[in-house]
mmCIF file of C-alpha atoms and ligand atoms in Angstrom:
data_model
loop_
_atom_site.group_PDB
_atom_site.id
_atom_site.type_symbol
_atom_site.label_atom_id
_atom_site.label_comp_id
_atom_site.label_asym_id
_atom_site.label_seq_id
_atom_site.Cartn_x
_atom_site.Cartn_y
_atom_site.Cartn_z
ATOM 1 C CA MET A 684 75.231 144.410 135.333
ATOM 2 C CA ALA A 685 78.294 142.300 135.832
ATOM 3 C CA GLU A 686 80.729 142.330 132.919
ATOM 4 C CA LYS A 687 80.625 139.185 130.855
ATOM 5 C CA GLU A 688 83.505 136.854 130.663
ATOM 6 C CA LYS A 689 85.506 136.954 127.397
ATOM 7 C CA VAL A 690 86.431 134.211 124.986
ATOM 8 C CA VAL A 691 88.989 134.451 122.132
ATOM 9 C CA LEU A 692 87.970 132.452 119.094
ATOM 10 C CA ALA A 693 90.103 131.088 116.301
ATOM 11 C CA TYR A 694 87.821 132.287 113.494
ATOM 12 C CA SER A 695 88.007 131.339 109.746
ATOM 13 C CA GLY A 696 84.846 132.864 108.421
ATOM 14 C CA GLY A 697 83.390 129.556 107.477
ATOM 15 C CA LEU A 698 79.961 128.106 108.661
ATOM 16 C CA ASP A 699 81.279 126.274 111.658
ATOM 17 C CA THR A 700 83.163 129.132 113.280
ATOM 18 C CA SER A 701 80.500 131.582 112.312
ATOM 19 C CA VAL A 702 77.876 129.462 114.167
ATOM 20 C CA ILE A 703 80.362 129.266 117.048
ATOM 21 C CA VAL A 704 80.504 133.088 117.354
ATOM 22 C CA LYS A 705 76.754 133.131 118.094
ATOM 23 C CA TRP A 706 76.691 129.817 120.029
ATOM 24 C CA LEU A 707 79.255 131.192 122.553
ATOM 25 C CA GLN A 708 77.106 134.307 123.169
ATOM 26 C CA ILE A 709 73.874 132.383 123.481
ATOM 27 C CA GLU A 710 74.835 129.117 125.127
ATOM 28 C CA LYS A 711 77.843 130.307 127.160
ATOM 29 C CA ASN A 712 76.816 133.919 127.741
ATOM 30 C CA LEU A 713 80.350 135.075 126.706
ATOM 31 C CA ASP A 714 81.738 138.117 124.940
ATOM 32 C CA VAL A 715 83.516 136.942 121.749
ATOM 33 C CA VAL A 716 86.837 138.232 120.389
ATOM 34 C CA ALA A 717 87.348 136.735 116.927
ATOM 35 C CA ILE A 718 90.892 136.241 115.583
ATOM 36 C CA CYS A 719 91.641 135.212 111.966
ATOM 37 C CA GLY A 720 95.276 134.465 111.238
ATOM 38 C CA ASN A 721 96.736 135.085 107.849
ATOM 39 C CA VAL A 722 99.342 132.185 107.370
ATOM 40 C CA GLY A 723 99.300 132.426 103.586
ATOM 41 C CA GLN A 724 96.087 130.619 102.826
ATOM 42 C CA ASP A 725 94.391 131.099 99.546
ATOM 43 C CA GLU A 726 91.883 133.652 101.058
ATOM 44 C CA LYS A 727 94.033 136.779 100.749
ATOM 45 C CA ASP A 728 91.403 139.480 101.718
ATOM 46 C CA LEU A 729 90.625 138.843 105.337
ATOM 47 C CA SER A 730 88.726 142.128 105.914
ATOM 48 C CA TRP A 731 85.414 140.479 105.141
ATOM 49 C CA ILE A 732 86.061 137.790 107.591
ATOM 50 C CA LYS A 733 86.859 140.378 110.231
ATOM 51 C CA GLN A 734 83.616 142.262 109.471
ATOM 52 C CA LYS A 735 81.484 139.053 109.456
ATOM 53 C CA ALA A 736 82.492 138.315 113.066
ATOM 54 C CA LEU A 737 81.493 141.836 114.125
ATOM 55 C CA ASP A 738 78.182 141.457 112.259
ATOM 56 C CA MET A 739 77.558 138.251 114.312
ATOM 57 C CA GLY A 740 78.013 140.164 117.508
ATOM 58 C CA ALA A 741 81.625 139.720 118.316
ATOM 59 C CA ILE A 742 82.827 142.574 120.578
ATOM 60 C CA ALA A 743 86.184 142.699 118.649
ATOM 61 C CA SER A 744 87.613 141.009 115.589
ATOM 62 C CA GLU A 745 91.215 141.011 114.259
ATOM 63 C CA ALA A 746 92.911 139.751 111.134
ATOM 64 C CA ILE A 747 96.503 139.221 111.843
ATOM 65 C CA ASP A 748 99.203 138.755 109.190
ATOM 66 C CA MET A 749 101.470 136.087 110.604
ATOM 67 C CA ARG A 750 103.179 135.090 107.237
ATOM 68 C CA ALA A 751 106.573 136.462 107.876
ATOM 69 C CA GLU A 752 106.671 135.131 111.460
ATOM 70 C CA TYR A 753 105.463 131.769 110.157
ATOM 71 C CA ALA A 754 108.252 131.670 107.568
ATOM 72 C CA ASP A 755 111.006 133.005 109.772
ATOM 73 C CA LYS A 756 110.270 131.364 113.134
ATOM 74 C CA ILE A 757 108.588 128.153 112.277
ATOM 75 C CA LEU A 758 109.339 127.089 108.660
ATOM 76 C CA THR A 759 113.087 127.766 109.071
ATOM 77 C CA LYS A 760 113.050 125.054 111.810
ATOM 78 C CA ALA A 761 110.996 122.732 109.710
ATOM 79 C CA ILE A 762 113.585 123.050 106.939
ATOM 80 C CA TRP A 763 116.487 122.479 109.324
ATOM 81 C CA ALA A 764 114.722 119.238 110.449
ATOM 82 C CA ASN A 765 113.693 118.151 106.875
ATOM 83 C CA GLY A 766 110.356 117.916 108.646
ATOM 84 C CA LYS A 767 108.059 115.265 107.047
ATOM 85 C CA TYR A 768 105.796 113.157 109.111
ATOM 86 C CA GLU A 769 105.878 109.447 108.345
ATOM 87 C CA GLY A 770 108.671 110.491 105.907
ATOM 88 C CA ILE A 771 106.044 112.047 103.549
ATOM 89 C CA TYR A 772 103.890 114.831 104.892
ATOM 90 C CA PRO A 773 105.581 118.193 105.382
ATOM 91 C CA LEU A 774 103.401 119.021 108.388
ATOM 92 C CA LEU A 775 101.691 122.158 106.991
ATOM 93 C CA SER A 776 98.790 122.079 109.411
ATOM 94 C CA ALA A 777 100.867 120.936 112.302
ATOM 95 C CA LEU A 778 103.298 123.883 111.835
ATOM 96 C CA SER A 779 100.634 126.603 111.581
ATOM 97 C CA ARG A 780 98.812 125.584 114.780
ATOM 98 C CA PRO A 781 101.554 126.605 117.245
ATOM 99 C CA LEU A 782 101.806 129.986 115.775
ATOM 100 C CA ILE A 783 98.063 130.637 115.716
ATOM 101 C CA SER A 784 97.924 129.359 119.347
ATOM 102 C CA LYS A 785 100.529 131.838 120.408
ATOM 103 C CA HIS A 786 98.590 134.695 119.004
ATOM 104 C CA LEU A 787 95.323 133.435 120.597
ATOM 105 C CA VAL A 788 97.023 133.319 123.905
ATOM 106 C CA ASP A 789 98.589 136.872 123.428
ATOM 107 C CA ILE A 790 95.201 138.214 122.468
ATOM 108 C CA ALA A 791 93.474 136.488 125.430
ATOM 109 C CA HIS A 792 96.024 138.217 127.721
ATOM 110 C CA GLN A 793 95.421 141.593 126.006
ATOM 111 C CA TYR A 794 91.664 141.326 126.435
ATOM 112 C CA GLY A 795 91.706 139.665 129.801
ATOM 113 C CA ALA A 796 89.848 136.630 128.422
ATOM 114 C CA LYS A 797 89.533 133.482 130.437
ATOM 115 C CA TYR A 798 88.648 131.224 127.551
ATOM 116 C CA ILE A 799 89.863 130.308 124.099
ATOM 117 C CA ALA A 800 87.571 128.483 121.579
ATOM 118 C CA HIS A 801 88.234 126.677 118.360
ATOM 119 C CA GLY A 802 86.151 124.940 115.674
ATOM 120 C CA CYS A 803 88.004 121.608 115.431
ATOM 121 C CA THR A 804 86.139 118.322 115.479
ATOM 122 C CA GLY A 805 86.777 115.549 117.957
ATOM 123 C CA LYS A 806 88.386 113.261 115.386
ATOM 124 C CA GLY A 807 91.317 115.260 114.136
ATOM 125 C CA ASN A 808 94.827 116.307 115.077
ATOM 126 C CA ASP A 809 94.167 120.022 115.091
ATOM 127 C CA GLN A 810 92.200 120.016 118.327
ATOM 128 C CA VAL A 811 95.128 118.166 119.967
ATOM 129 C CA ARG A 812 97.545 120.727 118.630
ATOM 130 C CA PHE A 813 95.602 123.857 119.612
ATOM 131 C CA GLU A 814 94.857 122.625 123.090
ATOM 132 C CA THR A 815 98.298 121.240 123.857
ATOM 133 C CA CYS A 816 100.022 124.470 122.541
ATOM 134 C CA ILE A 817 97.624 126.679 124.518
ATOM 135 C CA ARG A 818 98.156 124.683 127.708
ATOM 136 C CA ALA A 819 101.937 124.981 127.281
ATOM 137 C CA LEU A 820 101.756 128.716 126.827
ATOM 138 C CA ASP A 821 99.177 129.395 129.605
ATOM 139 C CA PRO A 822 97.991 126.476 131.675
ATOM 140 C CA GLN A 823 95.264 128.786 133.279
ATOM 141 C CA ILE A 824 93.268 129.427 130.159
ATOM 142 C CA GLN A 825 90.213 127.244 129.727
ATOM 143 C CA ILE A 826 89.406 125.778 126.349
ATOM 144 C CA ILE A 827 86.017 125.505 124.741
ATOM 145 C CA ALA A 828 85.597 123.231 121.696
ATOM 146 C CA PRO A 829 81.986 123.728 120.685
ATOM 147 C CA VAL A 830 81.968 121.262 117.831
ATOM 148 C CA ARG A 831 83.012 118.503 120.202
ATOM 149 C CA VAL A 832 80.034 119.163 122.542
ATOM 150 C CA TRP A 833 77.197 120.665 120.717
ATOM 151 C CA ASP A 834 74.430 118.397 119.173
ATOM 152 C CA LEU A 835 74.579 120.029 115.774
ATOM 153 C CA THR A 836 76.183 116.955 114.384
ATOM 154 C CA THR A 837 74.650 116.995 110.947
ATOM 155 C CA ARG A 838 75.051 119.807 108.501
ATOM 156 C CA ASP A 839 71.265 120.160 108.304
ATOM 157 C CA SER A 840 70.933 120.665 112.041
ATOM 158 C CA GLU A 841 73.774 123.172 111.947
ATOM 159 C CA MET A 842 72.110 125.069 109.051
ATOM 160 C CA GLU A 843 68.824 125.112 110.977
ATOM 161 C CA TRP A 844 70.412 126.490 114.116
ATOM 162 C CA ALA A 845 72.255 129.032 112.012
ATOM 163 C CA GLU A 846 69.053 130.244 110.411
ATOM 164 C CA ALA A 847 67.182 130.379 113.663
ATOM 165 C CA ASN A 848 69.859 132.490 115.210
ATOM 166 C CA GLY A 849 70.735 134.885 112.460
ATOM 167 C CA VAL A 850 73.960 133.376 111.207
ATOM 168 C CA PRO A 851 74.068 133.736 107.421
ATOM 169 C CA VAL A 852 74.050 130.339 105.858
ATOM 170 C CA PRO A 853 75.976 129.617 102.639
ATOM 171 C CA THR A 854 73.814 129.353 99.569
ATOM 172 C CA THR A 855 76.200 127.135 97.753
ATOM 173 C CA HIS A 856 76.437 123.390 98.499
ATOM 174 C CA LYS A 857 78.679 122.059 101.137
ATOM 175 C CA LYS A 858 82.272 122.092 99.920
ATOM 176 C CA PRO A 859 83.024 118.446 99.029
ATOM 177 C CA TYR A 860 86.289 118.400 100.921
ATOM 178 C CA SER A 861 87.824 119.622 104.218
ATOM 179 C CA ILE A 862 90.683 121.939 103.237
ATOM 180 C CA ASP A 863 93.443 123.583 105.289
ATOM 181 C CA ASP A 864 95.961 125.586 103.460
ATOM 182 C CA ASN A 865 98.867 128.030 104.133
ATOM 183 C CA LEU A 866 102.240 128.948 102.765
ATOM 184 C CA TRP A 867 103.555 125.446 103.280
ATOM 185 C CA GLY A 868 100.885 123.847 101.154
ATOM 186 C CA ARG A 869 97.309 122.552 101.049
ATOM 187 C CA ALA A 870 95.698 119.593 102.767
ATOM 188 C CA ILE A 871 92.634 118.018 101.149
ATOM 189 C CA GLU A 872 90.630 115.321 102.938
ATOM 190 C CA CYS A 873 87.082 113.822 103.145
ATOM 191 C CA GLY A 874 84.480 113.330 100.382
ATOM 192 C CA VAL A 875 85.240 110.853 97.675
ATOM 193 C CA LEU A 876 88.876 110.612 99.010
ATOM 194 C CA GLU A 877 87.578 108.571 101.980
ATOM 195 C CA ASP A 878 87.451 105.553 99.621
ATOM 196 C CA THR A 879 91.226 104.656 99.357
ATOM 197 C CA TRP A 880 90.717 103.085 95.898
ATOM 198 C CA ASN A 881 89.275 106.302 94.388
ATOM 199 C CA THR A 882 91.563 108.355 92.213
ATOM 200 C CA PRO A 883 91.802 111.873 93.636
ATOM 201 C CA PRO A 884 89.566 114.060 91.337
ATOM 202 C CA ALA A 885 91.429 116.567 89.248
ATOM 203 C CA ASP A 886 89.574 119.511 90.970
ATOM 204 C CA ILE A 887 91.242 119.064 94.337
ATOM 205 C CA TRP A 888 94.553 120.345 93.010
ATOM 206 C CA THR A 889 94.922 124.213 92.893
ATOM 207 C CA MET A 890 98.636 124.863 93.522
ATOM 208 C CA THR A 891 100.058 122.316 91.112
ATOM 209 C CA SER A 892 99.450 121.775 87.330
ATOM 210 C CA ASN A 893 98.578 118.298 86.124
ATOM 211 C CA PRO A 894 101.991 116.771 85.474
ATOM 212 C CA GLU A 895 100.762 115.314 82.236
ATOM 213 C CA ASP A 896 100.066 118.817 80.913
ATOM 214 C CA CYS A 897 103.263 120.353 82.089
ATOM 215 C CA PRO A 898 106.015 121.574 79.756
ATOM 216 C CA ALA A 899 108.299 118.714 78.542
ATOM 217 C CA ASP A 900 111.367 120.860 78.966
ATOM 218 C CA PRO A 901 112.800 120.790 82.514
ATOM 219 C CA GLU A 902 113.000 124.015 84.417
ATOM 220 C CA ALA A 903 116.043 124.712 86.543
ATOM 221 C CA VAL A 904 115.915 126.479 89.917
ATOM 222 C CA THR A 905 118.836 127.195 92.191
ATOM 223 C CA ILE A 906 118.274 127.578 95.921
ATOM 224 C CA GLY A 907 120.971 129.352 98.070
ATOM 225 C CA PHE A 908 121.261 128.484 101.745
ATOM 226 C CA GLU A 909 122.943 130.183 104.642
ATOM 227 C CA ALA A 910 123.241 128.099 107.873
ATOM 228 C CA GLY A 911 120.471 125.764 106.680
ATOM 229 C CA VAL A 912 117.987 128.472 105.667
ATOM 230 C CA PRO A 913 116.996 129.291 102.160
ATOM 231 C CA VAL A 914 118.135 132.910 101.319
ATOM 232 C CA SER A 915 118.063 133.138 97.568
ATOM 233 C CA ILE A 916 116.344 131.736 94.565
ATOM 234 C CA ASN A 917 117.972 131.797 91.157
ATOM 235 C CA GLY A 918 120.643 134.085 92.580
ATOM 236 C CA GLU A 919 118.264 136.594 93.953
ATOM 237 C CA LYS A 920 118.330 137.236 97.693
ATOM 238 C CA LYS A 921 114.818 137.219 99.151
ATOM 239 C CA PRO A 922 113.071 137.143 102.504
ATOM 240 C CA LEU A 923 112.008 133.595 103.185
ATOM 241 C CA LEU A 924 108.309 134.473 102.856
ATOM 242 C CA ASP A 925 108.812 135.804 99.254
ATOM 243 C CA LEU A 926 111.145 132.959 98.472
ATOM 244 C CA ILE A 927 108.524 130.363 99.434
ATOM 245 C CA ILE A 928 105.797 132.087 97.360
ATOM 246 C CA GLU A 929 108.049 132.041 94.315
ATOM 247 C CA ALA A 930 109.156 128.446 94.893
ATOM 248 C CA ASN A 931 105.482 127.377 95.164
ATOM 249 C CA GLU A 932 104.836 128.943 91.826
ATOM 250 C CA ILE A 933 107.905 127.414 90.018
ATOM 251 C CA ALA A 934 107.353 123.915 91.413
ATOM 252 C CA GLY A 935 103.610 124.213 91.070
ATOM 253 C CA ARG A 936 103.658 125.039 87.327
ATOM 254 C CA ASN A 937 105.916 121.967 86.814
ATOM 255 C CA GLY A 938 103.440 119.713 88.530
ATOM 256 C CA PHE A 939 105.700 119.005 91.447
ATOM 257 C CA GLY A 940 104.534 118.548 95.094
ATOM 258 C CA ARG A 941 101.496 116.264 94.998
ATOM 259 C CA ILE A 942 101.034 113.679 97.816
ATOM 260 C CA ASP A 943 98.354 111.043 98.240
ATOM 261 C CA MET A 944 98.922 109.056 101.494
ATOM 262 C CA ILE A 945 97.463 107.073 104.240
ATOM 263 C CA GLU A 946 98.457 108.876 107.465
ATOM 264 C CA ASP A 947 98.285 107.887 111.131
ATOM 265 C CA ARG A 948 96.505 110.479 113.098
ATOM 266 C CA VAL A 949 97.247 111.198 116.749
ATOM 267 C CA VAL A 950 93.889 109.856 117.838
ATOM 268 C CA GLY A 951 94.550 106.459 116.361
ATOM 269 C CA ILE A 952 92.680 106.765 113.103
ATOM 270 C CA LYS A 953 94.258 106.026 109.689
ATOM 271 C CA SER A 954 93.124 108.588 107.200
ATOM 272 C CA ARG A 955 93.649 109.211 103.447
ATOM 273 C CA GLU A 956 95.190 112.535 102.879
ATOM 274 C CA CYS A 957 95.973 114.409 99.744
ATOM 275 C CA TYR A 958 98.481 117.254 99.921
ATOM 276 C CA GLU A 959 100.081 119.655 97.515
ATOM 277 C CA CYS A 960 103.237 121.136 98.864
ATOM 278 C CA PRO A 961 105.413 122.341 95.984
ATOM 279 C CA ALA A 962 107.677 124.794 97.836
ATOM 280 C CA ALA A 963 107.891 122.725 100.982
ATOM 281 C CA LEU A 964 108.950 119.524 99.243
ATOM 282 C CA LEU A 965 111.315 121.365 96.981
ATOM 283 C CA LEU A 966 113.080 123.371 99.731
ATOM 284 C CA ILE A 967 113.309 120.286 102.006
ATOM 285 C CA GLN A 968 114.809 118.207 99.201
ATOM 286 C CA ALA A 969 117.346 120.934 98.437
ATOM 287 C CA HIS A 970 118.235 121.314 102.061
ATOM 288 C CA GLN A 971 118.613 117.620 102.724
ATOM 289 C CA SER A 972 120.892 117.302 99.662
ATOM 290 C CA LEU A 973 123.065 120.169 100.849
ATOM 291 C CA GLU A 974 123.392 118.511 104.255
ATOM 292 C CA THR A 975 124.934 115.471 102.547
ATOM 293 C CA LEU A 976 127.693 117.788 101.340
ATOM 294 C CA CYS A 977 128.254 119.659 104.538
ATOM 295 C CA LEU A 978 127.694 117.092 107.398
ATOM 296 C CA ASP A 979 129.878 114.248 108.279
ATOM 297 C CA ALA A 980 128.625 110.680 108.012
ATOM 298 C CA GLU A 981 128.031 110.214 111.875
ATOM 299 C CA THR A 982 126.052 113.480 112.095
ATOM 300 C CA LEU A 983 123.961 112.576 109.084
ATOM 301 C CA LYS A 984 123.115 109.267 110.687
ATOM 302 C CA GLN A 985 122.143 110.848 114.029
ATOM 303 C CA LYS A 986 120.272 113.688 112.389
ATOM 304 C CA ALA A 987 118.180 111.384 110.306
ATOM 305 C CA LYS A 988 116.886 109.758 113.610
ATOM 306 C CA ASN A 989 116.350 113.172 115.168
ATOM 307 C CA ASP A 990 114.486 114.372 112.110
ATOM 308 C CA VAL A 991 112.032 111.491 112.459
ATOM 309 C CA GLU A 992 111.510 112.378 116.104
ATOM 310 C CA TRP A 993 111.190 116.066 115.288
ATOM 311 C CA ALA A 994 108.420 115.490 112.758
ATOM 312 C CA SER A 995 106.567 113.205 115.129
ATOM 313 C CA THR A 996 106.808 115.640 118.036
ATOM 314 C CA VAL A 997 105.509 118.485 115.995
ATOM 315 C CA TYR A 998 102.761 116.411 114.395
ATOM 316 C CA ARG A 999 101.605 115.495 117.853
ATOM 317 C CA GLY A 1000 101.182 119.082 118.837
ATOM 318 C CA LEU A 1001 104.310 119.351 121.053
ATOM 319 C CA TRP A 1002 105.901 122.378 119.445
ATOM 320 C CA PHE A 1003 106.246 124.084 122.769
ATOM 321 C CA SER A 1004 108.143 121.357 124.478
ATOM 322 C CA GLN A 1005 111.463 120.481 125.932
ATOM 323 C CA ASN A 1006 111.996 117.890 123.236
ATOM 324 C CA ARG A 1007 111.422 120.136 120.252
ATOM 325 C CA ASN A 1008 113.661 122.840 121.708
ATOM 326 C CA ALA A 1009 116.399 120.343 122.389
ATOM 327 C CA LEU A 1010 116.241 118.938 118.907
ATOM 328 C CA ASP A 1011 116.397 122.449 117.531
ATOM 329 C CA ALA A 1012 119.424 123.169 119.628
ATOM 330 C CA TYR A 1013 121.110 120.089 117.948
ATOM 331 C CA ASN A 1014 119.988 121.422 114.624
ATOM 332 C CA ALA A 1015 121.252 124.958 115.285
ATOM 333 C CA TYR A 1016 124.731 123.446 115.828
ATOM 334 C CA THR A 1017 124.605 121.160 112.774
ATOM 335 C CA GLN A 1018 123.279 123.919 110.523
ATOM 336 C CA LYS A 1019 126.109 126.360 111.040
ATOM 337 C CA PHE A 1020 127.975 125.195 107.950
ATOM 338 C CA VAL A 1021 124.969 124.107 105.823
ATOM 339 C CA THR A 1022 125.631 127.029 103.456
ATOM 340 C CA GLY A 1023 125.800 126.802 99.712
ATOM 341 C CA GLU A 1024 123.755 126.289 96.638
ATOM 342 C CA VAL A 1025 121.588 123.565 95.177
ATOM 343 C CA ARG A 1026 120.534 123.427 91.589
ATOM 344 C CA ILE A 1027 117.265 121.482 90.926
ATOM 345 C CA LYS A 1028 115.514 120.589 87.805
ATOM 346 C CA LEU A 1029 111.806 120.212 87.689
ATOM 347 C CA CYS A 1030 110.011 118.294 84.899
ATOM 348 C CA LYS A 1031 106.392 117.007 84.538
ATOM 349 C CA GLY A 1032 105.931 116.413 88.305
ATOM 350 C CA GLY A 1033 109.450 115.134 88.982
ATOM 351 C CA LEU A 1034 112.321 116.734 90.813
ATOM 352 C CA PHE A 1035 115.993 116.045 90.238
ATOM 353 C CA VAL A 1036 118.880 117.461 92.163
ATOM 354 C CA ASP A 1037 121.217 118.573 89.432
ATOM 355 C CA GLY A 1038 124.184 120.127 91.327
ATOM 356 C CA LEU A 1039 125.509 121.110 94.694
ATOM 357 C CA ARG A 1040 128.267 123.383 96.056
ATOM 358 C CA SER A 1041 129.330 124.869 99.306
ATOM 359 C CA PRO A 1042 132.286 126.787 100.625
ATOM 360 C CA TYR A 1043 132.215 124.268 103.549
ATOM 361 C CA SER A 1044 131.791 121.152 101.428
ATOM 362 C CA LEU A 1045 133.289 118.048 103.079
ATOM 363 C CA TYR A 1046 133.565 116.513 99.584
ATOM 364 C CA ASP A 1047 137.265 116.398 98.795
ATOM 365 C CA TYR A 1048 137.926 115.973 95.082
ATOM 366 C CA ASN A 1049 141.485 114.691 95.654
ATOM 367 C CA LEU A 1050 140.275 112.016 97.997
ATOM 368 C CA ALA A 1051 137.347 110.985 95.819
ATOM 369 C CA THR A 1052 138.909 110.963 92.372
ATOM 370 C CA TYR A 1053 139.879 107.984 90.423
ATOM 371 C CA ASP A 1054 141.786 110.174 88.068
ATOM 372 C CA GLU A 1055 145.124 111.918 88.431
ATOM 373 C CA GLY A 1056 145.617 113.897 91.685
ATOM 374 C CA ASP A 1057 144.482 111.103 93.968
ATOM 375 C CA THR A 1058 145.733 111.790 97.528
ATOM 376 C CA PHE A 1059 144.109 108.858 99.163
ATOM 377 C CA ASP A 1060 146.553 106.412 100.713
ATOM 378 C CA HIS A 1061 145.519 103.000 99.221
ATOM 379 C CA THR A 1062 147.883 101.100 101.379
ATOM 380 C CA ALA A 1063 146.104 102.276 104.514
ATOM 381 C CA ALA A 1064 143.040 100.339 103.470
ATOM 382 C CA ARG A 1065 144.652 96.987 104.098
ATOM 383 C CA GLY A 1066 145.265 97.606 107.835
ATOM 384 C CA PHE A 1067 141.791 99.148 108.196
ATOM 385 C CA ILE A 1068 140.050 96.160 106.659
ATOM 386 C CA ASP A 1069 142.102 93.824 108.896
ATOM 387 C CA LEU A 1070 140.604 95.470 111.965
ATOM 388 C CA HIS A 1071 137.244 96.204 110.503
ATOM 389 C CA GLY A 1072 136.856 92.571 109.447
ATOM 390 C CA LEU A 1073 138.132 91.094 112.718
ATOM 391 C CA GLN A 1074 134.741 90.535 114.227
ATOM 392 C CA SER A 1075 133.490 88.803 111.095
ATOM 393 C CA LYS A 1076 136.559 86.605 111.075
ATOM 394 C CA THR A 1077 136.198 85.668 114.803
ATOM 395 C CA TRP A 1078 132.410 84.992 114.458
ATOM 396 C CA SER A 1079 132.974 82.773 111.408
ATOM 397 C CA ARG A 1080 135.716 80.765 113.128
ATOM 398 C CA VAL A 1081 133.680 80.113 116.231
ATOM 399 C CA GLN A 1082 130.047 80.092 115.297
ATOM 400 C CA GLY A 1083 129.714 80.460 111.514
ATOM 401 C CA PRO A 1084 130.613 78.819 108.270
ATOM 402 C CA GLY A 1085 134.403 78.846 109.192
ATOM 403 C CA SER A 1086 133.604 76.451 112.167
ATOM 404 C CA GLY A 1087 131.656 74.165 109.877
ATOM 405 C CA LEU A 1088 128.577 74.677 112.039
ATOM 406 C CA GLN A 1089 126.406 76.667 109.574
ATOM 407 C CA PRO A 1090 125.556 76.281 105.994
ATOM 408 C CA ILE A 1091 125.712 79.494 103.986
ATOM 409 C CA ASP A 1092 122.028 80.361 103.517
HETATM 410 N N1 LIG B 444 96.014 115.480 108.401
HETATM 411 C C1 LIG B 444 96.693 116.739 108.377
HETATM 412 C C2 LIG B 444 97.260 117.054 109.708
HETATM 413 O O1 LIG B 444 96.716 116.430 110.673
HETATM 414 C C3 LIG B 444 95.891 117.853 107.820
HETATM 415 C C4 LIG B 444 94.819 118.356 108.689
HETATM 416 C C5 LIG B 444 94.047 119.374 107.957
HETATM 417 N N2 LIG B 444 93.025 119.989 108.636
HETATM 418 C C6 LIG B 444 91.817 120.245 108.175
HETATM 419 N N3 LIG B 444 90.974 120.815 108.929
HETATM 420 N N4 LIG B 444 91.444 119.815 106.975
HETATM 421 O O2 LIG B 444 98.188 117.781 109.887
#
């Protein structure tokens, strides 16, 4: 008998991807290799997920701890870029997909698999990201997206198919939300959130305390950076992974990090998204503040534009691209001197930057002070303003109020 072709599946252990393990065997006659990536999601013990895929007939199943790589290779770049899509969302799902894709492609090569499959729907961003990243890493690999093609469109039909084909169906009710989570935060969508006027129910939040119930006394936290990367928290040096875990806890217990937004998906749909990203928002804020101390005005202006572009590029699944690499090259240069400390205070869901210092600070006390010790040459301002104001003067004389042509309104 000819050997079957192989498919590597991004497996989560949930109903959809469990049905897919069977579906790929039955409908596509493929051998399934199931991969579950640990990117710091709530589900810590992945061994049952690994076993579940084998129980469903997968020929191999692997749970891979990607957390340190996620922190060191991906989140460092996101911090450099102050990465927030539409200025709000710190990209937690968009950032994890390229890393998972890379592992899927590596495993496909290892097993000689011709196909990669995922469980994303046809309406979301994640399908775009997986497939764009996989294409960029190996254009030969073919992608199967069962949820996009099968006719199990309702949950009942899916449960029926599962039962008929020996996939254990959950006894509990369908979870009321669609959730994706990792080190960089949690995304909560669907259910009652689909009505934009509904208050997000209290039970959607698991990483952050309700701000109203948080301690009234502010909690201070100091983040140390080297070359744009967080390296210490409250004076203690830590690997980024551990630092993020601690920052999630500190900010979370002070109710900081909740987002409720309308987001523009790649496929043209506006969707209502709730997120909680305590560490991500804290570290980005700290980093961005430190940049104001260490980067000059022109660079800050240019970088702010680049940062918008970086977030949009990554959101649209183009992690593996010329553009993202080029933007990161710009960032690598600008981050060389973004070293120092940021003191933050957290209180009842709020975050306040409380102090900044850097050995490379461009802030010059003697230039800035209005007290004694002022070294700024006040007489130089006169000539500067003469030249700076020249275009305004000329415009006014020829076309503006100075010419008597225009009223001032
Ligand atoms: N809207 C967010 C994004 O596109 C979150 C997606 C979360 N995925 C999920 N399956 N719930 O990045």
